[in-house]
XYZ file of C-alpha atoms in Angstrom:
290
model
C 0.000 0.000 0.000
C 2.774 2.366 0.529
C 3.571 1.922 -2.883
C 0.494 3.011 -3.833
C 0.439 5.985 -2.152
C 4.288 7.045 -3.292
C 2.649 6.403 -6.937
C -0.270 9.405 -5.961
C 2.212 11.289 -4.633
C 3.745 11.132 -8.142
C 0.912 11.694 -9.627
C -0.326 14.820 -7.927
C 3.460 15.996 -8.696
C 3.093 15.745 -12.268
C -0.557 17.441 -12.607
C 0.778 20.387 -11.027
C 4.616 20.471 -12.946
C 2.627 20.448 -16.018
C -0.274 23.181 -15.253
C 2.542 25.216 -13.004
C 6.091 24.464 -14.611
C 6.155 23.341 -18.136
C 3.474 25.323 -19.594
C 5.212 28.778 -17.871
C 8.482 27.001 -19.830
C 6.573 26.863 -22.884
C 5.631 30.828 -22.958
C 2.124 29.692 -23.823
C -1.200 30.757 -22.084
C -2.453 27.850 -19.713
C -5.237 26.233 -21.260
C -6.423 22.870 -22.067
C -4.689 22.699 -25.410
C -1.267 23.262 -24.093
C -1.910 21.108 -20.928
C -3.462 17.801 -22.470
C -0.924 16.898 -24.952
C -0.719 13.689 -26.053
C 2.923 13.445 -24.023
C 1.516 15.571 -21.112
C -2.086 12.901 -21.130
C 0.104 9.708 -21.596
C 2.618 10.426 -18.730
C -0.707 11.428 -16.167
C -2.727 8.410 -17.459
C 0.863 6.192 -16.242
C 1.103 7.850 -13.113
C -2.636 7.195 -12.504
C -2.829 3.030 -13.500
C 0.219 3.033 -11.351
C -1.481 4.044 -8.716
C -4.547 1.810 -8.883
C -1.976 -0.866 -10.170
C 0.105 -0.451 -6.396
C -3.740 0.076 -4.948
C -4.709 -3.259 -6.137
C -2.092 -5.448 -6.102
C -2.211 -4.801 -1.739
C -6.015 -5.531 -2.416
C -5.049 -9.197 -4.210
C -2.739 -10.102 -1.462
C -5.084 -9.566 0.941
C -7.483 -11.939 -1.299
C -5.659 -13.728 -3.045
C -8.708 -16.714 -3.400
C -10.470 -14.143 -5.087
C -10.444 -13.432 -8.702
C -12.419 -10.231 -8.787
C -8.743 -8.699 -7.337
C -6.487 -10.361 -9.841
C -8.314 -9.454 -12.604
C -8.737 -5.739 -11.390
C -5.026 -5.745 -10.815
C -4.134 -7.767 -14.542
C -6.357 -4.651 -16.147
C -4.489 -2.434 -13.879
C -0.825 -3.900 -14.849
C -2.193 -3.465 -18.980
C -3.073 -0.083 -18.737
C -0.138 0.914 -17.199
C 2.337 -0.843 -19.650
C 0.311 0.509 -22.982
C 0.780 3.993 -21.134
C 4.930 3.255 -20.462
C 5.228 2.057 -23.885
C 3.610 4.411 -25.923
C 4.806 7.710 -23.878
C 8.305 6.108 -24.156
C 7.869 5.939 -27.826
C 6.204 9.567 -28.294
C 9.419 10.970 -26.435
C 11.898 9.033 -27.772
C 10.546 8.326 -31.901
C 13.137 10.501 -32.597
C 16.390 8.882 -31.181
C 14.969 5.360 -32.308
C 15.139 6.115 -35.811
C 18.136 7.646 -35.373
C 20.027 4.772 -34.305
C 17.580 1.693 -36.140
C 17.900 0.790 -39.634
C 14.267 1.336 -41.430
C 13.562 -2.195 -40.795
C 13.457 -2.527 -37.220
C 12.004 0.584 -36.800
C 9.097 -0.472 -38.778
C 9.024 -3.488 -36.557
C 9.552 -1.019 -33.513
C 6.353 0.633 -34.810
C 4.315 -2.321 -34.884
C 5.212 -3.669 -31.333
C 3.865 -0.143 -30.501
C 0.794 -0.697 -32.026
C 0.275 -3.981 -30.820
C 1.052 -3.775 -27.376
C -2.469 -3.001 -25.766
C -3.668 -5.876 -27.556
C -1.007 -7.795 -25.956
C -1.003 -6.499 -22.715
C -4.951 -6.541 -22.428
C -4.892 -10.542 -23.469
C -4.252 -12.150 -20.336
C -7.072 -10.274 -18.855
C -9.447 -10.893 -21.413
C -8.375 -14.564 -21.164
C -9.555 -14.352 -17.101
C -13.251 -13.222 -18.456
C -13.640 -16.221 -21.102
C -16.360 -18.547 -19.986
C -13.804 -21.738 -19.382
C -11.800 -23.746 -16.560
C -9.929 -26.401 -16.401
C -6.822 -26.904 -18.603
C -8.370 -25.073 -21.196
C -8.425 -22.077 -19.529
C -4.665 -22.586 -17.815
C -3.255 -23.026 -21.560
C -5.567 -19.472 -22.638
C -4.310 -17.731 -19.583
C -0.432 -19.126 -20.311
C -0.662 -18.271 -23.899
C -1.763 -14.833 -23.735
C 0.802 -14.007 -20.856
C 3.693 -15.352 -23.202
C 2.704 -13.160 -25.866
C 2.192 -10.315 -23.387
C 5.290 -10.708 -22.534
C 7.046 -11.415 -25.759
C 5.997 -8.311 -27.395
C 7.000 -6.220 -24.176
C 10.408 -7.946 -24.065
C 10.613 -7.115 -27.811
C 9.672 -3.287 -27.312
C 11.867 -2.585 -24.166
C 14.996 -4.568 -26.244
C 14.999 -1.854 -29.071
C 14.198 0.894 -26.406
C 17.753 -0.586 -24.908
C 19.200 -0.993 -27.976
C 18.705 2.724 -29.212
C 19.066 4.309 -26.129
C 22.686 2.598 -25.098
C 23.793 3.183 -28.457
C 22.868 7.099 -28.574
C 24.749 7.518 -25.397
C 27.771 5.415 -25.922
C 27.949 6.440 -29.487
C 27.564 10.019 -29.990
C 30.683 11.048 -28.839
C 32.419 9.238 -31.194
C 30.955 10.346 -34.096
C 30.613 13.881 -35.692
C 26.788 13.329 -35.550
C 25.063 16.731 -33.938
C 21.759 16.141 -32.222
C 19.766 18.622 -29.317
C 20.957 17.942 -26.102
C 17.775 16.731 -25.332
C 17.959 13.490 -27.220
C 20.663 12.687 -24.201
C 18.279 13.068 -21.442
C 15.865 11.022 -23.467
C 18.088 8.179 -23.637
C 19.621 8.238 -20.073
C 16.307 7.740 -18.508
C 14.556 5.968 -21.186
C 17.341 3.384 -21.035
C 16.807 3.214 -17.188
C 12.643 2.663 -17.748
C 13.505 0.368 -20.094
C 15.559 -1.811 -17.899
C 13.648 -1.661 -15.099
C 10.475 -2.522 -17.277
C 12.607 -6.022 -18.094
C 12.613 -6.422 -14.618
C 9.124 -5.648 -13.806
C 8.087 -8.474 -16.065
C 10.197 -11.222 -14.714
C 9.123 -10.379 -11.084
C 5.364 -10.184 -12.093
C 6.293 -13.773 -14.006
C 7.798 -15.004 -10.675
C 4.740 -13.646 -8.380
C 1.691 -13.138 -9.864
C 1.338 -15.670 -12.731
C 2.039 -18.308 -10.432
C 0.051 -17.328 -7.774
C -3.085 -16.821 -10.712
C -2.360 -20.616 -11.306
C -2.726 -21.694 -7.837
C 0.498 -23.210 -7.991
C 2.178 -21.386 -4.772
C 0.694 -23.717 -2.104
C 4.084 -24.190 0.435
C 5.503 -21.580 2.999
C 8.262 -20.982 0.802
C 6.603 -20.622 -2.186
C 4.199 -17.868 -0.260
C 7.434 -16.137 0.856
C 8.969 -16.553 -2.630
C 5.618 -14.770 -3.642
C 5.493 -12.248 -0.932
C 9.485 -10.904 -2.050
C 8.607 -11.348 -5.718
C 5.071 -8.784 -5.245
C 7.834 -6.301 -3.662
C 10.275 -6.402 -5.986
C 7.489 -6.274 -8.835
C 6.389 -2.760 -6.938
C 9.557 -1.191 -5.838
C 10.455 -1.632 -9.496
C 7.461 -0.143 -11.051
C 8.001 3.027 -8.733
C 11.649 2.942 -10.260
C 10.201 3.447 -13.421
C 7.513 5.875 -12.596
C 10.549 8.054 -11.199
C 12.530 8.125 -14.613
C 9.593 8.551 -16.546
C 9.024 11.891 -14.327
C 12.414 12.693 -14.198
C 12.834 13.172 -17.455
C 9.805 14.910 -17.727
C 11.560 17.091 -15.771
C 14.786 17.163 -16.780
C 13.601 18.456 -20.249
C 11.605 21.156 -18.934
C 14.043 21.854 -15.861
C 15.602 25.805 -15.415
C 18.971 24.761 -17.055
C 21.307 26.198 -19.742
C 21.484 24.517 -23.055
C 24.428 26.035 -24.688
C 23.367 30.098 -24.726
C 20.295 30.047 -25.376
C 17.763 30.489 -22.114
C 16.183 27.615 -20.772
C 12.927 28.589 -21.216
C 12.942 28.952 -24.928
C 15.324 25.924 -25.126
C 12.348 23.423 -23.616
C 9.698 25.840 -25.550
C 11.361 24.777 -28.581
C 11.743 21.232 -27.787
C 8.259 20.353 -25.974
C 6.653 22.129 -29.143
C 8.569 19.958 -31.802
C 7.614 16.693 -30.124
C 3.824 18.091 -29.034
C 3.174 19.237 -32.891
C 4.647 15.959 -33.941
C 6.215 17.686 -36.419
C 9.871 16.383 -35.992
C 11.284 14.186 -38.493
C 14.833 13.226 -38.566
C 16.558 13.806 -42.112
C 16.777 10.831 -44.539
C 20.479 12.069 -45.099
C 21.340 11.928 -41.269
C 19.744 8.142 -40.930
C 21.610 7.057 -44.258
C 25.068 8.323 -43.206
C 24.569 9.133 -39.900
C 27.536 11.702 -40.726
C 24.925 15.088 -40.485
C 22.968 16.830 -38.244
C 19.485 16.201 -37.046
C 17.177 18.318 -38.827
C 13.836 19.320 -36.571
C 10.976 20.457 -38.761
């Protein structure tokens, strides 16, 4: 439960940095066009599945006979990984392309597009009107390729972001500082989202079988549930740390920091950048923001 509340804490934190903090940083008038963004929407709507996801998860340990609570918590756990992956792929579209070939940024793309369905699947598989076997191998099934797809997503998240910062200073390549503090804490999110998965693998799925019956297997369960939420808060941090750290009162270069994140928030918010076909073919240019 204290995770839970740590997660609203967050939440109530982000509401007001927005309305209070990025919009000043902006220059813009405060009003519900340059509050709801889709970035500004996505990162709230993670904050606040997180926080039913931490609410409900105490719930289902407290009844964990019950399915009402595991299924409340699965649709919980969905929501907030669509949220993760596609505000992780609205901030950082950019640097992905930048370091993928076409190919597996089309296939980037379609993980992207896919991953509700994916994520949604096990709980859909908890309302289907079977038992037995039958509904073990449904519930198994859509789990694997809940997790496939998420494993697939956060490896290419990994792979661009530890290339952009291991690799641009060995190249001539010029890009906005900005793209940096995308792929410091996007590569942290994504880690930790790798993590997340195995832990809820370890804990909940086995625990949704009925399998953990023993004294150790309950306190294999019990560490696996905390691990699980300590490292959904980690991510819920670097999400809102770099929501913060591109919006944050600090120099970029000389221009002032307000007009720096201005600049930046509006190119992503417009979804207007695009990164130039000469730059992704020789990777030898500069990044050209539209």
């Amino acid at each position: 439960m204290a995770f839970g509340v740590l997660a609203f804490l967050a939440l109530v934190y982000i509401i007001h940095f927005i309305v209070f903090v990025e919009v000043r940083a902006r220059g813009t008038a405060r009003t519900l066009k340059t509050v709801a963004t889709p970035g500004n929407l996505l990162i709230v709507s993670f904050f606040f599945f997180l926080t039913g996801l931490q609410t409900t998860a105490a719930w289902w340990n407290s009844n964990f006979e019950e399915k009402l609570p595991l299924l409340v918590c699965s649709l919980m756990m969905a929501a907030t990984l669509t949220c993760y992956g596609w505000y992780s792929y609205l901030r950082g579209h950019q640097v992905l392309r930048l370091q993928m070939s076409e190919r597996y940024y089309k296939i980037c793309k379609m993980n992207v597009y896919f991953l509700p369905i994916a994520s949604f699947s096990p709980s859909i598989s908890m309302m289907l009107p079977i038992t037995g076997t039958a509904s073990t191998i449904v519930f198994v099934t859509a789990a694997s390729m809940s997790g496939f797809v998420t494993i697939t997503l956060d490896s290419m998240f990994c792979y661009s972001y530890l290339r952009q910062i291991l690799n641009l200073q060995k190249t001539n390549i010029q890009v906005p500082r900005e793209y940096q503090v995308i792929a410091k804490y996007g590569l942290i999110a994504a880690v930790t989202a790798v993590f997340i998965l195995i832990s809820f693998t370890m804990g909940f799925v086995p625990m949704a079988m009925g399998w953990i019956k023993t004294v150790p297997l309950v306190i294999f369960y019990c560490v696996s549930c905390t691990l699980f939420s300590l490292f959904m808060s980690v991510m819920g941090l670097s999400l809102a740390l770099m929501k913060v750290a591109l919006v944050s009162p600090i120099s970029f270069g000389r221009r002032s920091a307000g007009k720096a994140a201005a600049k930046f928030l509006e190119n992503h918010d417009s979804a207007s950048g695009r990164v130039s076909a000469r730059l992704i073919g020789s990777k030898q240019s500069s990044v050209v923001v539209s």
